[in-house]
Amino acid sequence: MSNGSAALHQVQVVNEQASFSCQSGLSLLVGMERQHVGASMTRYIPAGCRGGGCGVCRVRILSGTYTSKKMSIKHVTPEEREQGVALACRVFPEGNMCIEVLERSEA
Amino acid sequence: MAISSKGVMRPGHVQLRVLDMDEAVEHYRDRMGLIEVQTDASGRVYLKGYTEFDKFSIVLREADEAGLDFMGFKVESPEVLSGLRQDLIDYGCNVEDIPAGELDGCGARVRFDSPTGHFFELYAEKEQTGKWGIPNLNPDAWPEGLKGMQATRFDHCLLFGRDIDATSDIFINVLGFRRSEQAMDGDERIASFLSCSTKEHDIAFIKHEHDGRLHHVSFWLDTWEHVLRAADIISMHDISLDFGPSRHGLTHGATIYFFDPSGNRNEVFCQGDYYYPDHPVITWTADQLGKAVFYHSRELNERFLTVTT
């Protein structure tokens, strides 16, 4: 699955003034958790269930192409999706991206 | 005779909401080793632990959000069921009658709500299909062909909500459960562990700001070696890990926590304390909460305490 030569996408986290590398094929959240050795150990996005169900890893996508998987409607409504709100564990970058970390949903 | 003085025997089933059914079935069947029993007319998938006699204990329903639809308990007889039904009504619960067959192979269910927003059910009858791969006559020790973690049976749920005392009181006062363990922050009860058997808990509640939440669905494994194997399987298949393998202070179960593909938390565990109705309540204090939950690391883990579905 993952190997030393997998593509790396750069993800800029604007409200943290920081960025991390996300290995192709991983979600934003898991990619952040598994940054390659030598990168900062800082975690910008809180990690919850990693499956789209708990709503902890809410972000707003500002730019970049990606695919996404189903995420709990309780934590991201269709209207919010249209405004770029997503759960980082369900977003799979296809190129460099720019995101903003949001508060976890109060749902 | 059930240890519960009112005839409740054991946790019998849960219905879980999953975001993707195919991914969920692969997780519960191939990773956890539950036996896939049936897909019903409405698309719900039924599974069971291989040592369970009843037809199913886990029901998966595809939905737009994760979480728990309801948790059901099996009672000794239809007479007990109708008696408890009236007791719940008299106590003030909203009771709904679910007809036999709504879950295929399950008899009539009495569903009731609770102050913490959870829905519970009681039922007396369910088709008994027998242990998987093991007959009732001169049975061998275990069946060959089990997959993954080889979860033996559905054991309990831990639920989160605000007024856990009020929901616990229904189980204690109406359904005959008894409190085995608790965690206290001064005079405030923050964890409530209840038993209707000799298990240290058949259902548990922890105080949380949101109602109606599922913390985890738990399955029994026989040994620590099985728990370690489960930890290996979690890594082999990149399953989302929460915590463990380790031990709890509360109940002293040896455990590992992980998430299903929709984010519902699962536990597999072994060992732990036992309960009889004459046992005093075991108490953990808030200043020892780290050790109460995480006996080895003795530090509170934010994800474990705040992430629910």
Tab-separated table of C-alpha atoms in Angstrom:
chain	number	residue	atom	x	y	z
A	1	MET	CA	0.000	0.000	0.000
A	2	SER	CA	2.340	2.754	1.135
A	3	ASN	CA	5.982	2.733	0.055
A	4	GLY	CA	8.900	5.101	0.088
A	5	SER	CA	8.085	6.486	-3.346
A	6	ALA	CA	4.330	7.220	-2.941
A	7	ALA	CA	3.286	10.674	-4.100
A	8	LEU	CA	3.170	13.334	-1.397
A	9	HIS	CA	0.651	16.150	-1.481
A	10	GLN	CA	1.301	19.352	0.432
A	11	VAL	CA	-1.564	20.455	2.633
A	12	GLN	CA	-1.532	23.993	3.919
A	13	VAL	CA	-3.468	24.620	7.136
A	14	VAL	CA	-4.168	28.343	6.892
A	15	ASN	CA	-5.419	29.021	10.389
A	16	GLU	CA	-2.472	27.184	11.920
A	17	GLN	CA	0.025	28.859	9.545
A	18	ALA	CA	1.474	25.444	8.972
A	19	SER	CA	1.477	22.630	6.489
A	20	PHE	CA	1.944	18.900	6.376
A	21	SER	CA	2.590	16.242	3.752
A	22	CYS	CA	-0.168	13.796	2.955
A	23	GLN	CA	0.748	10.556	1.218
A	24	SER	CA	-1.395	9.803	-1.814
A	25	GLY	CA	-4.149	7.315	-0.983
A	26	LEU	CA	-4.479	8.425	2.624
A	27	SER	CA	-7.134	10.752	3.991
A	28	LEU	CA	-6.071	14.232	5.133
A	29	LEU	CA	-6.376	13.106	8.744
A	30	VAL	CA	-4.485	9.838	8.482
A	31	GLY	CA	-1.919	11.463	6.194
A	32	MET	CA	-1.303	14.103	8.842
A	33	GLU	CA	-0.986	11.419	11.520
A	34	ARG	CA	1.510	9.476	9.433
A	35	GLN	CA	3.780	12.237	8.272
A	36	HIS	CA	7.149	11.034	7.134
A	37	VAL	CA	9.990	10.927	9.610
A	38	GLY	CA	11.648	14.269	10.174
A	39	ALA	CA	8.480	16.330	9.911
A	40	SER	CA	7.075	18.245	12.824
A	41	MET	CA	5.191	16.132	15.342
A	42	THR	CA	2.518	18.788	15.725
A	43	ARG	CA	-1.027	17.584	15.128
A	44	TYR	CA	-3.283	20.257	13.663
A	45	ILE	CA	-6.486	18.327	13.084
A	46	PRO	CA	-7.936	16.431	16.067
A	47	ALA	CA	-8.205	12.708	15.374
A	48	GLY	CA	-11.390	10.898	16.324
A	49	CYS	CA	-12.920	7.796	14.813
A	50	ARG	CA	-11.237	8.281	11.406
A	51	GLY	CA	-14.384	6.907	9.766
A	52	GLY	CA	-16.678	9.857	9.150
A	53	GLY	CA	-18.932	9.136	12.122
A	54	CYS	CA	-17.880	11.286	15.075
A	55	GLY	CA	-17.427	14.784	13.626
A	56	VAL	CA	-14.224	15.684	15.435
A	57	CYS	CA	-11.994	16.379	12.417
A	58	ARG	CA	-14.054	19.123	10.738
A	59	VAL	CA	-12.199	21.246	8.232
A	60	ARG	CA	-13.095	23.665	5.454
A	61	ILE	CA	-11.517	22.962	2.093
A	62	LEU	CA	-10.286	26.190	0.571
A	63	SER	CA	-8.604	24.810	-2.546
A	64	GLY	CA	-7.323	21.633	-4.165
A	65	THR	CA	-8.751	18.560	-5.844
A	66	TYR	CA	-9.759	15.497	-3.888
A	67	THR	CA	-12.135	12.568	-3.675
A	68	SER	CA	-14.324	12.028	-0.654
A	69	LYS	CA	-16.252	9.271	1.083
A	70	LYS	CA	-19.566	9.418	2.877
A	71	MET	CA	-19.545	11.417	6.101
A	72	SER	CA	-22.138	11.616	8.852
A	73	ILE	CA	-24.893	14.072	7.985
A	74	LYS	CA	-25.158	14.851	11.693
A	75	HIS	CA	-21.757	16.494	11.585
A	76	VAL	CA	-21.677	17.902	8.035
A	77	THR	CA	-24.976	18.886	6.443
A	78	PRO	CA	-25.376	19.009	2.625
A	79	GLU	CA	-25.397	22.819	2.841
A	80	GLU	CA	-22.115	22.789	4.729
A	81	ARG	CA	-20.622	20.376	2.177
A	82	GLU	CA	-21.434	22.874	-0.523
A	83	GLN	CA	-19.543	25.502	1.454
A	84	GLY	CA	-16.490	23.264	1.557
A	85	VAL	CA	-16.953	21.893	5.059
A	86	ALA	CA	-15.830	18.265	5.343
A	87	LEU	CA	-14.467	15.688	7.742
A	88	ALA	CA	-10.716	15.392	7.184
A	89	CYS	CA	-10.862	11.620	7.567
A	90	ARG	CA	-13.096	11.374	4.495
A	91	VAL	CA	-11.100	13.659	2.159
A	92	PHE	CA	-8.457	12.036	-0.058
A	93	PRO	CA	-6.205	14.617	-1.768
A	94	GLU	CA	-5.401	14.269	-5.442
A	95	GLY	CA	-3.038	17.238	-5.393
A	96	ASN	CA	-1.856	19.975	-3.075
A	97	MET	CA	-4.605	21.398	-0.917
A	98	CYS	CA	-5.371	24.358	1.310
A	99	ILE	CA	-7.631	23.818	4.332
A	100	GLU	CA	-8.827	25.506	7.481
A	101	VAL	CA	-9.405	23.531	10.696
A	102	LEU	CA	-12.857	24.163	12.173
A	103	GLU	CA	-14.329	23.594	15.606
A	104	ARG	CA	-15.752	20.124	16.037
A	105	SER	CA	-19.483	20.096	15.452
A	106	GLU	CA	-21.709	20.609	18.451
A	107	ALA	CA	-24.106	17.920	17.245
B	1	MET	CA	-32.953	-18.245	36.876
B	2	ALA	CA	-31.488	-14.905	35.862
B	3	ILE	CA	-29.451	-13.132	38.535
B	4	SER	CA	-31.534	-10.036	37.842
B	5	SER	CA	-34.407	-10.352	40.275
B	6	LYS	CA	-36.822	-9.249	37.574
B	7	GLY	CA	-35.966	-11.863	34.923
B	8	VAL	CA	-33.686	-9.972	32.529
B	9	MET	CA	-31.096	-12.489	31.323
B	10	ARG	CA	-28.526	-10.670	29.204
B	11	PRO	CA	-27.809	-8.050	26.533
B	12	GLY	CA	-29.396	-9.604	23.432
B	13	HIS	CA	-28.892	-7.325	20.457
B	14	VAL	CA	-27.921	-3.908	19.181
B	15	GLN	CA	-28.895	-2.144	15.981
B	16	LEU	CA	-26.068	0.042	14.683
B	17	ARG	CA	-26.161	2.717	11.989
B	18	VAL	CA	-23.392	2.383	9.420
B	19	LEU	CA	-22.440	4.710	6.585
B	20	ASP	CA	-21.495	1.973	4.101
B	21	MET	CA	-22.947	-1.503	4.482
B	22	ASP	CA	-20.340	-3.389	2.442
B	23	GLU	CA	-17.469	-1.909	4.447
B	24	ALA	CA	-19.320	-2.538	7.697
B	25	VAL	CA	-20.075	-6.175	6.910
B	26	GLU	CA	-16.454	-6.808	5.938
B	27	HIS	CA	-15.388	-5.324	9.281
B	28	TYR	CA	-17.805	-7.209	11.521
B	29	ARG	CA	-17.635	-10.475	9.584
B	30	ASP	CA	-14.054	-10.741	8.344
B	31	ARG	CA	-12.110	-8.646	10.868
B	32	MET	CA	-14.063	-9.296	14.034
B	33	GLY	CA	-15.076	-12.807	13.027
B	34	LEU	CA	-18.795	-12.498	13.689
B	35	ILE	CA	-21.002	-14.859	11.729
B	36	GLU	CA	-23.059	-13.196	8.991
B	37	VAL	CA	-26.557	-14.601	9.359
B	38	GLN	CA	-28.932	-12.786	7.024
B	39	THR	CA	-29.852	-9.663	5.116
B	40	ASP	CA	-33.476	-8.841	5.814
B	41	ALA	CA	-36.087	-7.361	3.503
B	42	SER	CA	-35.207	-3.799	4.465
B	43	GLY	CA	-31.491	-4.365	3.848
B	44	ARG	CA	-30.376	-4.739	7.464
B	45	VAL	CA	-27.576	-7.276	7.959
B	46	TYR	CA	-27.704	-9.595	10.979
B	47	LEU	CA	-24.612	-11.125	12.621
B	48	LYS	CA	-23.808	-13.069	15.796
B	49	GLY	CA	-20.874	-14.237	17.860
B	50	TYR	CA	-20.061	-17.875	17.147
B	51	THR	CA	-20.798	-19.057	20.704
B	52	GLU	CA	-24.256	-17.471	20.839
B	53	PHE	CA	-27.274	-19.787	20.603
B	54	ASP	CA	-29.725	-17.130	19.427
B	55	LYS	CA	-30.012	-16.290	15.753
B	56	PHE	CA	-28.361	-12.862	15.852
B	57	SER	CA	-27.081	-10.148	18.180
B	58	ILE	CA	-25.748	-7.446	15.852
B	59	VAL	CA	-27.994	-5.692	13.336
B	60	LEU	CA	-26.458	-3.204	10.891
B	61	ARG	CA	-28.621	-0.560	9.210
B	62	GLU	CA	-27.193	1.654	6.484
B	63	ALA	CA	-27.878	5.316	7.249
B	64	ASP	CA	-26.552	8.831	6.781
B	65	GLU	CA	-25.031	8.893	10.228
B	66	ALA	CA	-23.362	6.436	12.565
B	67	GLY	CA	-24.524	5.467	16.050
B	68	LEU	CA	-26.870	3.263	18.014
B	69	ASP	CA	-30.539	2.814	17.078
B	70	PHE	CA	-31.333	0.653	20.127
B	71	MET	CA	-29.977	-1.963	22.523
B	72	GLY	CA	-32.102	-4.986	23.428
B	73	PHE	CA	-32.076	-7.363	26.391
B	74	LYS	CA	-33.501	-10.883	26.448
B	75	VAL	CA	-35.835	-11.766	29.316
B	76	GLU	CA	-36.830	-15.173	30.621
B	77	SER	CA	-40.392	-15.533	29.309
B	78	PRO	CA	-43.334	-13.791	27.650
B	79	GLU	CA	-44.900	-13.491	31.097
B	80	VAL	CA	-41.845	-11.653	32.408
B	81	LEU	CA	-41.909	-9.481	29.302
B	82	SER	CA	-45.516	-8.380	29.762
B	83	GLY	CA	-44.930	-7.764	33.478
B	84	LEU	CA	-41.885	-5.583	32.823
B	85	ARG	CA	-43.743	-3.795	30.038
B	86	GLN	CA	-46.376	-2.682	32.534
B	87	ASP	CA	-43.731	-1.804	35.129
B	88	LEU	CA	-41.978	0.454	32.593
B	89	ILE	CA	-45.266	2.190	31.782
B	90	ASP	CA	-46.029	2.622	35.484
B	91	TYR	CA	-42.553	4.059	36.020
B	92	GLY	CA	-43.226	6.711	33.394
B	93	CYS	CA	-41.272	5.471	30.381
B	94	ASN	CA	-42.645	5.916	26.877
B	95	VAL	CA	-43.188	2.357	25.734
B	96	GLU	CA	-43.594	1.211	22.139
B	97	ASP	CA	-44.625	-2.300	21.088
B	98	ILE	CA	-42.567	-3.643	18.202
B	99	PRO	CA	-44.285	-6.628	16.588
B	100	ALA	CA	-42.747	-10.063	16.294
B	101	GLY	CA	-40.919	-10.411	12.990
B	102	GLU	CA	-39.928	-6.762	12.600
B	103	LEU	CA	-36.500	-8.210	13.190
B	104	ASP	CA	-36.667	-11.484	11.329
B	105	GLY	CA	-36.582	-14.350	13.836
B	106	CYS	CA	-37.224	-12.177	16.870
B	107	GLY	CA	-40.429	-12.142	18.881
B	108	ALA	CA	-42.336	-9.121	20.104
B	109	ARG	CA	-40.187	-6.361	21.576
B	110	VAL	CA	-41.013	-3.751	24.180
B	111	ARG	CA	-39.080	-0.595	23.342
B	112	PHE	CA	-38.690	2.190	25.896
B	113	ASP	CA	-36.966	5.541	25.912
B	114	SER	CA	-34.723	6.898	28.657
B	115	PRO	CA	-33.702	10.268	30.122
B	116	THR	CA	-30.337	10.003	28.367
B	117	GLY	CA	-32.085	9.714	25.008
B	118	HIS	CA	-31.182	6.068	24.427
B	119	PHE	CA	-33.707	3.515	23.232
B	120	PHE	CA	-33.764	0.090	24.864
B	121	GLU	CA	-35.803	-3.034	24.186
B	122	LEU	CA	-36.859	-6.158	25.990
B	123	TYR	CA	-37.852	-9.392	24.259
B	124	ALA	CA	-38.516	-12.960	25.350
B	125	GLU	CA	-38.282	-14.972	22.167
B	126	LYS	CA	-35.737	-15.281	19.409
B	127	GLU	CA	-35.088	-18.147	17.038
B	128	GLN	CA	-32.314	-20.351	18.463
B	129	THR	CA	-30.109	-21.518	15.641
B	130	GLY	CA	-27.413	-22.904	17.936
B	131	LYS	CA	-23.723	-22.140	18.238
B	132	TRP	CA	-22.035	-21.760	14.873
B	133	GLY	CA	-20.408	-25.007	13.809
B	134	ILE	CA	-21.002	-26.710	17.183
B	135	PRO	CA	-23.958	-29.001	17.920
B	136	ASN	CA	-25.747	-29.300	21.258
B	137	LEU	CA	-25.077	-33.037	21.433
B	138	ASN	CA	-21.540	-34.147	22.415
B	139	PRO	CA	-20.071	-30.865	21.176
B	140	ASP	CA	-16.435	-30.336	20.297
B	141	ALA	CA	-14.422	-27.504	21.832
B	142	TRP	CA	-14.562	-24.920	19.050
B	143	PRO	CA	-15.510	-24.664	15.390
B	144	GLU	CA	-12.915	-24.586	12.632
B	145	GLY	CA	-13.070	-21.798	10.053
B	146	LEU	CA	-13.414	-18.737	12.284
B	147	LYS	CA	-12.115	-15.468	10.857
B	148	GLY	CA	-10.264	-12.470	12.174
B	149	MET	CA	-10.466	-11.676	15.877
B	150	GLN	CA	-12.874	-14.600	16.468
B	151	ALA	CA	-15.149	-12.522	18.706
B	152	THR	CA	-17.106	-15.028	20.789
B	153	ARG	CA	-20.228	-13.072	21.748
B	154	PHE	CA	-21.768	-9.622	22.133
B	155	ASP	CA	-21.030	-8.625	25.723
B	156	HIS	CA	-22.207	-5.070	26.551
B	157	CYS	CA	-22.445	-1.458	25.494
B	158	LEU	CA	-21.087	1.682	27.117
B	159	LEU	CA	-23.405	4.622	26.489
B	160	PHE	CA	-22.841	8.336	27.058
B	161	GLY	CA	-25.441	10.850	28.191
B	162	ARG	CA	-26.244	13.595	30.646
B	163	ASP	CA	-28.556	12.194	33.316
B	164	ILE	CA	-26.955	8.774	33.720
B	165	ASP	CA	-28.397	8.410	37.222
B	166	ALA	CA	-31.947	8.676	35.917
B	167	THR	CA	-31.395	6.101	33.170
B	168	SER	CA	-29.531	3.835	35.604
B	169	ASP	CA	-32.498	4.091	37.970
B	170	ILE	CA	-34.791	2.560	35.334
B	171	PHE	CA	-32.466	-0.421	35.025
B	172	ILE	CA	-32.102	-0.758	38.804
B	173	ASN	CA	-35.641	-0.015	39.976
B	174	VAL	CA	-37.673	-1.514	37.153
B	175	LEU	CA	-35.464	-4.108	35.459
B	176	GLY	CA	-33.666	-5.522	38.498
B	177	PHE	CA	-30.109	-4.588	37.512
B	178	ARG	CA	-27.640	-3.786	40.259
B	179	ARG	CA	-24.784	-1.323	40.350
B	180	SER	CA	-21.432	-3.125	40.424
B	181	GLU	CA	-19.017	-0.234	39.916
B	182	GLN	CA	-19.051	3.533	39.694
B	183	ALA	CA	-16.784	6.539	39.328
B	184	MET	CA	-17.491	9.542	41.541
B	185	ASP	CA	-16.427	13.158	41.293
B	186	GLY	CA	-17.251	14.256	44.820
B	187	ASP	CA	-20.974	13.561	45.135
B	188	GLU	CA	-21.507	13.416	41.391
B	189	ARG	CA	-21.618	10.002	39.745
B	190	ILE	CA	-19.757	10.178	36.458
B	191	ALA	CA	-19.708	6.469	35.614
B	192	SER	CA	-22.375	3.869	36.357
B	193	PHE	CA	-21.766	0.165	35.698
B	194	LEU	CA	-24.741	-2.175	36.019
B	195	SER	CA	-25.092	-5.958	36.027
B	196	CYS	CA	-28.005	-8.346	35.532
B	197	SER	CA	-25.731	-11.382	35.800
B	198	THR	CA	-22.376	-12.394	37.270
B	199	LYS	CA	-20.602	-10.227	34.718
B	200	GLU	CA	-19.057	-7.057	36.085
B	201	HIS	CA	-21.180	-5.076	33.649
B	202	ASP	CA	-23.998	-5.807	31.205
B	203	ILE	CA	-24.507	-2.127	30.492
B	204	ALA	CA	-22.573	0.972	31.523
B	205	PHE	CA	-23.054	4.724	31.367
B	206	ILE	CA	-20.620	7.616	31.534
B	207	LYS	CA	-21.680	11.206	32.022
B	208	HIS	CA	-21.257	13.295	28.873
B	209	GLU	CA	-22.535	16.584	27.538
B	210	HIS	CA	-24.538	15.009	24.709
B	211	ASP	CA	-27.388	12.527	25.015
B	212	GLY	CA	-28.092	9.395	23.049
B	213	ARG	CA	-24.479	8.596	22.318
B	214	LEU	CA	-22.789	5.261	21.796
B	215	HIS	CA	-19.306	4.978	23.256
B	216	HIS	CA	-18.718	1.367	22.287
B	217	VAL	CA	-20.132	-2.051	21.519
B	218	SER	CA	-18.112	-4.758	23.243
B	219	PHE	CA	-17.357	-8.382	22.431
B	220	TRP	CA	-15.785	-11.096	24.586
B	221	LEU	CA	-12.518	-12.865	23.841
B	222	ASP	CA	-11.247	-15.694	26.017
B	223	THR	CA	-7.608	-14.725	26.578
B	224	TRP	CA	-5.041	-11.947	26.517
B	225	GLU	CA	-3.395	-13.742	23.591
B	226	HIS	CA	-6.655	-13.260	21.659
B	227	VAL	CA	-6.619	-9.551	22.506
B	228	LEU	CA	-3.037	-9.280	21.269
B	229	ARG	CA	-4.032	-11.086	18.053
B	230	ALA	CA	-6.878	-8.610	17.665
B	231	ALA	CA	-4.354	-5.770	17.996
B	232	ASP	CA	-2.286	-7.395	15.260
B	233	ILE	CA	-5.340	-7.696	12.995
B	234	ILE	CA	-6.105	-4.017	13.601
B	235	SER	CA	-2.669	-3.123	12.268
B	236	MET	CA	-2.683	-5.691	9.479
B	237	HIS	CA	-5.871	-4.151	8.062
B	238	ASP	CA	-5.223	-0.521	8.969
B	239	ILE	CA	-8.274	-0.406	11.221
B	240	SER	CA	-8.658	2.847	13.151
B	241	LEU	CA	-7.179	2.247	16.627
B	242	ASP	CA	-8.424	4.110	19.671
B	243	PHE	CA	-6.598	2.654	22.649
B	244	GLY	CA	-4.846	-0.483	23.793
B	245	PRO	CA	-4.104	-3.295	24.138
B	246	SER	CA	-4.155	-2.531	27.830
B	247	ARG	CA	-6.244	-2.913	30.991
B	248	HIS	CA	-8.990	-0.905	32.671
B	249	GLY	CA	-9.107	-0.007	36.343
B	250	LEU	CA	-12.914	-0.142	36.285
B	251	THR	CA	-13.825	-3.852	35.914
B	252	HIS	CA	-10.126	-4.732	35.337
B	253	GLY	CA	-10.934	-5.998	31.863
B	254	ALA	CA	-7.963	-6.412	29.494
B	255	THR	CA	-8.994	-4.670	26.340
B	256	ILE	CA	-8.454	-2.992	23.017
B	257	TYR	CA	-10.621	-0.291	21.411
B	258	PHE	CA	-10.937	0.478	17.720
B	259	PHE	CA	-13.477	1.939	15.301
B	260	ASP	CA	-15.612	0.314	12.625
B	261	PRO	CA	-15.486	1.903	9.148
B	262	SER	CA	-18.354	4.265	10.076
B	263	GLY	CA	-16.710	5.430	13.264
B	264	ASN	CA	-18.681	3.344	15.768
B	265	ARG	CA	-16.275	2.292	18.490
B	266	ASN	CA	-15.782	-1.427	19.153
B	267	GLU	CA	-14.099	-3.198	22.052
B	268	VAL	CA	-12.801	-6.730	22.379
B	269	PHE	CA	-11.738	-7.735	25.853
B	270	CYS	CA	-10.984	-10.590	28.225
B	271	GLN	CA	-10.635	-11.143	31.978
B	272	GLY	CA	-12.086	-8.703	34.482
B	273	ASP	CA	-13.916	-8.953	37.802
B	274	TYR	CA	-17.131	-10.820	38.591
B	275	TYR	CA	-20.301	-9.781	40.380
B	276	TYR	CA	-22.858	-11.174	42.785
B	277	PRO	CA	-25.832	-9.264	44.228
B	278	ASP	CA	-24.256	-9.126	47.703
B	279	HIS	CA	-21.101	-7.403	46.439
B	280	PRO	CA	-20.464	-3.826	47.574
B	281	VAL	CA	-20.242	-1.185	44.870
B	282	ILE	CA	-16.672	-0.633	43.689
B	283	THR	CA	-15.835	3.050	43.512
B	284	TRP	CA	-13.147	4.931	41.589
B	285	THR	CA	-12.593	8.591	42.414
B	286	ALA	CA	-12.133	11.423	39.937
B	287	ASP	CA	-8.543	12.011	41.004
B	288	GLN	CA	-7.803	8.449	39.892
B	289	LEU	CA	-9.814	8.631	36.696
B	290	GLY	CA	-6.754	8.147	34.497
B	291	LYS	CA	-6.011	4.835	36.199
B	292	ALA	CA	-9.717	3.927	36.309
B	293	VAL	CA	-9.947	4.043	32.536
B	294	PHE	CA	-6.337	3.420	31.506
B	295	TYR	CA	-4.878	1.264	34.247
B	296	HIS	CA	-1.380	1.083	32.747
B	297	SER	CA	-0.824	4.541	31.268
B	298	ARG	CA	-2.809	6.202	34.088
B	299	GLU	CA	-3.452	9.221	31.837
B	300	LEU	CA	-6.760	10.342	30.409
B	301	ASN	CA	-6.987	10.130	26.629
B	302	GLU	CA	-9.117	12.842	25.074
B	303	ARG	CA	-10.249	10.762	22.120
B	304	PHE	CA	-11.492	7.928	24.337
B	305	LEU	CA	-13.475	10.328	26.510
B	306	THR	CA	-14.937	12.601	23.871
B	307	VAL	CA	-15.369	10.729	20.599
B	308	THR	CA	-18.776	9.093	20.281
B	309	THR	CA	-21.296	8.312	17.557
